[in-house]
Coordinates of C-alpha atoms (C1' of nucleotides) in Angstrom, one line a residue:
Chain A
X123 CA -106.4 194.0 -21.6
X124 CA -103.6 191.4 -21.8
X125 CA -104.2 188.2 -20.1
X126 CA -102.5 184.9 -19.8
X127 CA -104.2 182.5 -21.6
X128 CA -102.4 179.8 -20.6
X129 CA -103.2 180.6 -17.3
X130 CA -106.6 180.8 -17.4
X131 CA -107.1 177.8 -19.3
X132 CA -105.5 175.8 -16.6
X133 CA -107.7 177.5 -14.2
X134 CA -110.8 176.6 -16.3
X135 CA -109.8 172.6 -16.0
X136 CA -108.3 172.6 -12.8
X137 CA -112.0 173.6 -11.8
X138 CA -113.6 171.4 -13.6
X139 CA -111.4 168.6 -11.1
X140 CA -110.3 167.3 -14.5
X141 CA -105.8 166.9 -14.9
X142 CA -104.2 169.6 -16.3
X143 CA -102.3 168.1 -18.9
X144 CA -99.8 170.5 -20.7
X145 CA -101.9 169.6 -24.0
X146 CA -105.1 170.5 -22.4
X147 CA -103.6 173.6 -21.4
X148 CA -102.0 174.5 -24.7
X149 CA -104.9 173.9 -26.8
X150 CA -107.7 175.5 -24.6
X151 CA -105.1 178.6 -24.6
X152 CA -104.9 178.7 -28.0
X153 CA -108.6 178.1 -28.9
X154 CA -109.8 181.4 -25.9
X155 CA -106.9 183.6 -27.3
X156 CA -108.7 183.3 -30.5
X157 CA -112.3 184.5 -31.5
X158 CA -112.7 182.4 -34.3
X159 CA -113.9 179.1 -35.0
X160 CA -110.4 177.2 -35.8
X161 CA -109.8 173.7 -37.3
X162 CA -108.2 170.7 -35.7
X163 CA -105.6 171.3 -38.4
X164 CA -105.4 174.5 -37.6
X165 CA -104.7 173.9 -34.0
X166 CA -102.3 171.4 -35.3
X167 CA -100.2 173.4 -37.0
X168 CA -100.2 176.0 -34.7
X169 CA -98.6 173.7 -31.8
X170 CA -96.2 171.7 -34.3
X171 CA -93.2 174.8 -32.9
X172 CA -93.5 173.8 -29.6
X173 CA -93.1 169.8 -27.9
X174 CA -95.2 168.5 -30.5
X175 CA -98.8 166.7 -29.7
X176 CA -99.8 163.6 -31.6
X177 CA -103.2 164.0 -33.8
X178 CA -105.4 162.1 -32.2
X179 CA -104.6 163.4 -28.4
X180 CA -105.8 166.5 -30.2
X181 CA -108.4 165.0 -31.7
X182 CA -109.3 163.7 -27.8
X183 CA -109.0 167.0 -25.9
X184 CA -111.1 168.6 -28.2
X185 CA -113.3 166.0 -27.9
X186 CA -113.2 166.3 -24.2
X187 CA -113.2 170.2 -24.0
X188 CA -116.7 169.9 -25.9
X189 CA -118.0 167.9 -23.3
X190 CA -116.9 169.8 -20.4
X191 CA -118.7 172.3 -22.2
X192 CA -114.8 174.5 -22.6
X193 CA -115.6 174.8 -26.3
X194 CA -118.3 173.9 -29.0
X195 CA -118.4 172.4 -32.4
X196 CA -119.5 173.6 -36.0
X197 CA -119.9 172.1 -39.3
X198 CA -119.5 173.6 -42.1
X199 CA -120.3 172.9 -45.9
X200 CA -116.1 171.9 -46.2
X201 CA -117.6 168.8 -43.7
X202 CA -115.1 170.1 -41.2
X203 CA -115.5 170.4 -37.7
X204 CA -114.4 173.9 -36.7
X205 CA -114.3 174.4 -32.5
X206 CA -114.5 178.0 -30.6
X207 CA -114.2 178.3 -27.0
X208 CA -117.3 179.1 -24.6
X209 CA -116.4 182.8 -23.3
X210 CA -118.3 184.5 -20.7
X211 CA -122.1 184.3 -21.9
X212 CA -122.1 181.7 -25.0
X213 CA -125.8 180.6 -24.8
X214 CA -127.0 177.7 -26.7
X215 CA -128.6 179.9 -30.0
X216 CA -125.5 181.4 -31.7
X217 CA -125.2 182.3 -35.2
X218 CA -122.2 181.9 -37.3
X219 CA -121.1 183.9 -40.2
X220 CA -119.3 181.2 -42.8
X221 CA -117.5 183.0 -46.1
X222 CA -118.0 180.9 -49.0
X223 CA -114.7 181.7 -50.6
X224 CA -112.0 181.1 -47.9
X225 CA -114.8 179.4 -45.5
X226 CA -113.5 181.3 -42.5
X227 CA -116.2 180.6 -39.7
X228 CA -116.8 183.8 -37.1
X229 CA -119.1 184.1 -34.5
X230 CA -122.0 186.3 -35.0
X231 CA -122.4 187.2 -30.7
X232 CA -125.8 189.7 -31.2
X233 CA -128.2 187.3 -32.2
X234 CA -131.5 188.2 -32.9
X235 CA -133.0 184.7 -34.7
X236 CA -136.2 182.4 -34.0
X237 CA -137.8 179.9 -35.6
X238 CA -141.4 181.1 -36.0
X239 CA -143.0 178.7 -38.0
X240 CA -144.1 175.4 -36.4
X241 CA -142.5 172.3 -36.1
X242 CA -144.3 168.9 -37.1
X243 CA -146.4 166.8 -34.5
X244 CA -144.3 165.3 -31.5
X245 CA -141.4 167.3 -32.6
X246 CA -139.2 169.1 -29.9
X247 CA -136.8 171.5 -30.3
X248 CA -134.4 172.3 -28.1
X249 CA -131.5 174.3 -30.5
X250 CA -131.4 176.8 -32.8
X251 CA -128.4 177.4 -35.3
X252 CA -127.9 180.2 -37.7
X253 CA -125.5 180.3 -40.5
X254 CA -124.9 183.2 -42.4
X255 CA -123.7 182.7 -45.7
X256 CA -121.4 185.0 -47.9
X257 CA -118.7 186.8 -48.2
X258 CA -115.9 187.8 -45.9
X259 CA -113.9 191.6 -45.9
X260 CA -111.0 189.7 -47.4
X261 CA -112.7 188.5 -49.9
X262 CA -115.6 190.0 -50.6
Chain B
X130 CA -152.3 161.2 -55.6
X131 CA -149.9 158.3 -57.1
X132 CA -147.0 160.1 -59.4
X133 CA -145.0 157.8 -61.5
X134 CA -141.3 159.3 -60.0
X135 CA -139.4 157.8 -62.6
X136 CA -141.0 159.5 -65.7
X137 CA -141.2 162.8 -63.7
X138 CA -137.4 162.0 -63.3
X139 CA -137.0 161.6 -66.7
X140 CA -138.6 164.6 -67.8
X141 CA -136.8 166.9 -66.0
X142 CA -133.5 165.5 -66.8
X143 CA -134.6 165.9 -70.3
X144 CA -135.9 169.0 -69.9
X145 CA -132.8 170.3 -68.6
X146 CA -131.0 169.5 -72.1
X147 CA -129.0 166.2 -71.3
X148 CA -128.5 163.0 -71.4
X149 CA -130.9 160.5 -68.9
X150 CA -129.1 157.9 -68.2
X151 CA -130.4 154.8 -66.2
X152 CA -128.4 155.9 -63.3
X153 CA -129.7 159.6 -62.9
X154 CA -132.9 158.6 -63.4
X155 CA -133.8 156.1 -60.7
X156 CA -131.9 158.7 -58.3
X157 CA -133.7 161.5 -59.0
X158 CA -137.0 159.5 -58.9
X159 CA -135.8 158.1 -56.0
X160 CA -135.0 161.7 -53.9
X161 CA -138.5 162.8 -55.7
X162 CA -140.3 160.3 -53.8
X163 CA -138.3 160.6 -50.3
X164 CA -140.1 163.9 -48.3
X165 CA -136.6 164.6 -46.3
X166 CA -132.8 164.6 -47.2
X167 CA -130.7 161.2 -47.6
X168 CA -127.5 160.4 -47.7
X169 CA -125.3 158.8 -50.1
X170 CA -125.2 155.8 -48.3
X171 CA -129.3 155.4 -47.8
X172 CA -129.2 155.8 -51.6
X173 CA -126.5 153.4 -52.6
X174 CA -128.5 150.9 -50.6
X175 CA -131.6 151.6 -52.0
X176 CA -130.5 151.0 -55.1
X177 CA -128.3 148.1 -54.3
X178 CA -131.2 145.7 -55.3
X179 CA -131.8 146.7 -58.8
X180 CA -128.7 147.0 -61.1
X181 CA -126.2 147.9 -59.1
X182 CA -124.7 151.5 -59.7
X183 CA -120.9 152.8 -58.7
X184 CA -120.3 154.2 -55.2
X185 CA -118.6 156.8 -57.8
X186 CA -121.1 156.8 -60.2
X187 CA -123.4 157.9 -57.7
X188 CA -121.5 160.5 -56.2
X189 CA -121.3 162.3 -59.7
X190 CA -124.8 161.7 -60.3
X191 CA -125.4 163.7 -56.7
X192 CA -123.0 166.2 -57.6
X193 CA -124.9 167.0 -61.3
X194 CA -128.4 167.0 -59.9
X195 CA -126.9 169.6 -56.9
X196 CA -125.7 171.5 -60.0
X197 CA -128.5 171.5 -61.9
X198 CA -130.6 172.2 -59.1
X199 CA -132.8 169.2 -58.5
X200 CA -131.4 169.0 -55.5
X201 CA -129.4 170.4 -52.9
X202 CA -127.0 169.9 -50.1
X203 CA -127.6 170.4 -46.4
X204 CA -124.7 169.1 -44.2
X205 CA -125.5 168.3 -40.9
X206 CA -123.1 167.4 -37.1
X207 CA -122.4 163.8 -38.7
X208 CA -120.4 165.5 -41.0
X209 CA -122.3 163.7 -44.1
X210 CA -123.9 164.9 -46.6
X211 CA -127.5 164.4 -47.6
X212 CA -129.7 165.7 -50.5
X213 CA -133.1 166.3 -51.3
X214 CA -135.0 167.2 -54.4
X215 CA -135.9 170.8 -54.5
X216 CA -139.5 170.2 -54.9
X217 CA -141.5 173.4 -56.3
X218 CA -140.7 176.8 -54.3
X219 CA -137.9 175.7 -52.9
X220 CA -136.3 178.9 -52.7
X221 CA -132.7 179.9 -51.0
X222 CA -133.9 180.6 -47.6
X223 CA -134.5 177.5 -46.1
X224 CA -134.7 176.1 -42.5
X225 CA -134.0 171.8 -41.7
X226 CA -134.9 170.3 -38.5
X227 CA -132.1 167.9 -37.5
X228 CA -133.0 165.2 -35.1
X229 CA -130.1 164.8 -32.9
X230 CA -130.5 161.3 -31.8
X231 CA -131.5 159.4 -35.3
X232 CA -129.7 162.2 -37.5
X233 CA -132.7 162.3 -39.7
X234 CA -132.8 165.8 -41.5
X235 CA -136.6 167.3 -42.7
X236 CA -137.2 170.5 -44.2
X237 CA -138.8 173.0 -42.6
X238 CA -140.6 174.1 -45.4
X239 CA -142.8 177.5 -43.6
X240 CA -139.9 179.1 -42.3
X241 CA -139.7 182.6 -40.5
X242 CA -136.3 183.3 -40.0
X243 CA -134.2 186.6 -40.1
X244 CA -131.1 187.5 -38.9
X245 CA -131.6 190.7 -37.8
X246 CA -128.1 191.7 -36.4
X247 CA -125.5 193.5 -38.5
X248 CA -122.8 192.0 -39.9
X249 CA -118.9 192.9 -39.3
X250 CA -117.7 195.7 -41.7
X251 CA -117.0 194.6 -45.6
X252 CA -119.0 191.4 -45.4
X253 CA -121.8 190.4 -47.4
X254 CA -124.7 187.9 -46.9
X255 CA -126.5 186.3 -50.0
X256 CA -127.6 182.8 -47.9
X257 CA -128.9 181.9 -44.4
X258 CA -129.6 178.4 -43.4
X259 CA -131.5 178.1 -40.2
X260 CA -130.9 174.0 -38.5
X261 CA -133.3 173.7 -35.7
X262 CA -132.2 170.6 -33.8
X263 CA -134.3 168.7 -31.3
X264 CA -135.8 165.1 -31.1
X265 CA -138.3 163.8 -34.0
X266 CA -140.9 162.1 -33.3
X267 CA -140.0 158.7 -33.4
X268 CA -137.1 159.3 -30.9
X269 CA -138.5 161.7 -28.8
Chain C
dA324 C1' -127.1 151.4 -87.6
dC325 C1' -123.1 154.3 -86.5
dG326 C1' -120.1 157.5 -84.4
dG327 C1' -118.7 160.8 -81.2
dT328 C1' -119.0 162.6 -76.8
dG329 C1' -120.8 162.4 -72.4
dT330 C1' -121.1 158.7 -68.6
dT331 C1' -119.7 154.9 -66.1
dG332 C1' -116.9 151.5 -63.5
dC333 C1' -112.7 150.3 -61.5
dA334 C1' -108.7 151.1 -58.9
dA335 C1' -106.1 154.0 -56.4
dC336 C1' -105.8 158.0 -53.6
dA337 C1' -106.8 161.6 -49.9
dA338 C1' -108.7 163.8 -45.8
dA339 C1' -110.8 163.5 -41.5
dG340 C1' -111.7 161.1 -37.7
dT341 C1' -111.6 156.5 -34.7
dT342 C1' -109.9 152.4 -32.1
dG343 C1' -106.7 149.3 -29.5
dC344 C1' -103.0 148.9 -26.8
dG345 C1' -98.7 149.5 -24.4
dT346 C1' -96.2 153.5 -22.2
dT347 C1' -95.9 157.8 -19.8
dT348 C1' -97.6 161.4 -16.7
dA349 C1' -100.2 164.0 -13.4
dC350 C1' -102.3 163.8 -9.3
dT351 C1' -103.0 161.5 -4.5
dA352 C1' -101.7 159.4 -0.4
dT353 C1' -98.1 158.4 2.3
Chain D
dA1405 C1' -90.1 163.9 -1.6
dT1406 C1' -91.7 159.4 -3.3
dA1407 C1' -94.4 155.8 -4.9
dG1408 C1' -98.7 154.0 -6.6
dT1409 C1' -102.3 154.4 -9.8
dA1410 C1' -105.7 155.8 -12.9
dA1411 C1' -106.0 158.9 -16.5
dA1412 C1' -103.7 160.7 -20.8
dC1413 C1' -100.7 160.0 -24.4
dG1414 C1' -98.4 158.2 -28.7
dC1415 C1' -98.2 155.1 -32.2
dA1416 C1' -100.0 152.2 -35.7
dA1417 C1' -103.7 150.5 -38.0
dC1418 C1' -108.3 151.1 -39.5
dT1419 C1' -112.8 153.3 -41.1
dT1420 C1' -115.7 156.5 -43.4
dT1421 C1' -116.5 159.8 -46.8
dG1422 C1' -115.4 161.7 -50.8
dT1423 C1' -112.1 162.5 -55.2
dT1424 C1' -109.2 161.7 -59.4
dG1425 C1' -107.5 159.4 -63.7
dC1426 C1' -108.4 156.5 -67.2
dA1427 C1' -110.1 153.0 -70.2
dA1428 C1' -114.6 151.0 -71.6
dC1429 C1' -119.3 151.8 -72.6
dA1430 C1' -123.9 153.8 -73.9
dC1431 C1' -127.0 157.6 -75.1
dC1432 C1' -128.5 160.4 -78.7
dG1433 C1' -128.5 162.8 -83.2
dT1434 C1' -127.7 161.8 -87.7

DNA sequence: ACGGTGTTGCAACAAAGTTGCGTTTACTAT
DNA sequence: ATAGTAAACGCAACTTTGTTGCAACACCGT
């Protein structure tokens, strides 16, 4: 299944009636050709071959691609933020599999987690997030 | 039930085999008394009225009570760190409530949480930290 | 009380992210 | 196709959070 990312990604904005600026573009076809959770240095690196984007317009389309809802954020213990675009059916309880050597951050899609215990008075929940912590195949 | 934090402080830091200086004492008392995990900045202000103590100085501090486990780390969407004292049972498997207006962080200390899905080929669990976010009760 | 080693404070540094502002660009209307 | 315009961008400067090197100090055993 080969598919044109870049494509697709302008697709995805154009919908959204937002511009489809070539950065936009570039980094919302980077982040859905990948199925990890990636760095904004990362991402940096990654586009420093081709017309080059300044940090902080990266730092803004990400920024706006998680509000549009294009892509979500994770922390991890590094304090980094880590983003992963939405595909198809990303609900809002995801689990994420963080290695503790190389701290690579993956997805974990079939989720089976729930908080059973009960929360304290006037407390509402309305997210649930998993990390599992351990070891990777590299380097485990 | 009044508890003198400071002494309780003390003995554990003596307990453990070294040295209880000023500064690792009021902070341990200090996380001892707090039911919820602070930040370095909460702390450093805390403290700011009594003899002051290094922004440094109590970074180390932190750092040595997280390796001697008196305390741990949970890191949270602000990308800041807080610690809490690891109060009796506090064992590996634990779930925080994160409030996502105020940022507060509590423990969730009955937790029920599994992850029951497998895990990619070659990697290996040992932790799983369960954040359930919502509003607390003050902000909800 | 004294001395050695573990701690502290200061200053400088580093990484990650933010803000302000003038310039450029993508879309819209002609 | 072209021009006008608001939205994005790039640059520079700044903030926050945490780290490192080193000299000065203080805790504890003797």
């Amino acid at each position: 299944m080969v598919i044109n990312f870049q494509e697709q990604a302008e697709a995805m904005i154009r919908r959204a009636g937002d511009r489809a600026t070539s950065g936009r573009v570039r980094i919302l076809a980077l982040l859905l050709a990948e199925h990890r959770a990636v760095t904004h240095h990362e991402i940096e690196d990654r586009l420093s071959g081709e017309h080059r984007l300044d940090r902080v317009t990266l730092y803004r389309v990400l920024e706006w691609l998680n509000e549009k809802c294009f892509v979500h954020r994770v922390v991890s213990d590094d304090r980094v933020w880590r983003f992963r675009a939405n595909v198809e059916t990303h609900p809002h309880h995801h689990a994420h599999f963080e290695c503790t050597r190389c701290t690579k951050v993956i997805c974990l899609d079939d989720l089976k987690a729930k908080y059973e215990g009960p929360l304290p008075a006037g407390y509402r929940s309305h997210e649930i997030e998993l990390t599992v912590k351990g070891l990777c195949a590299e380097c485990g």
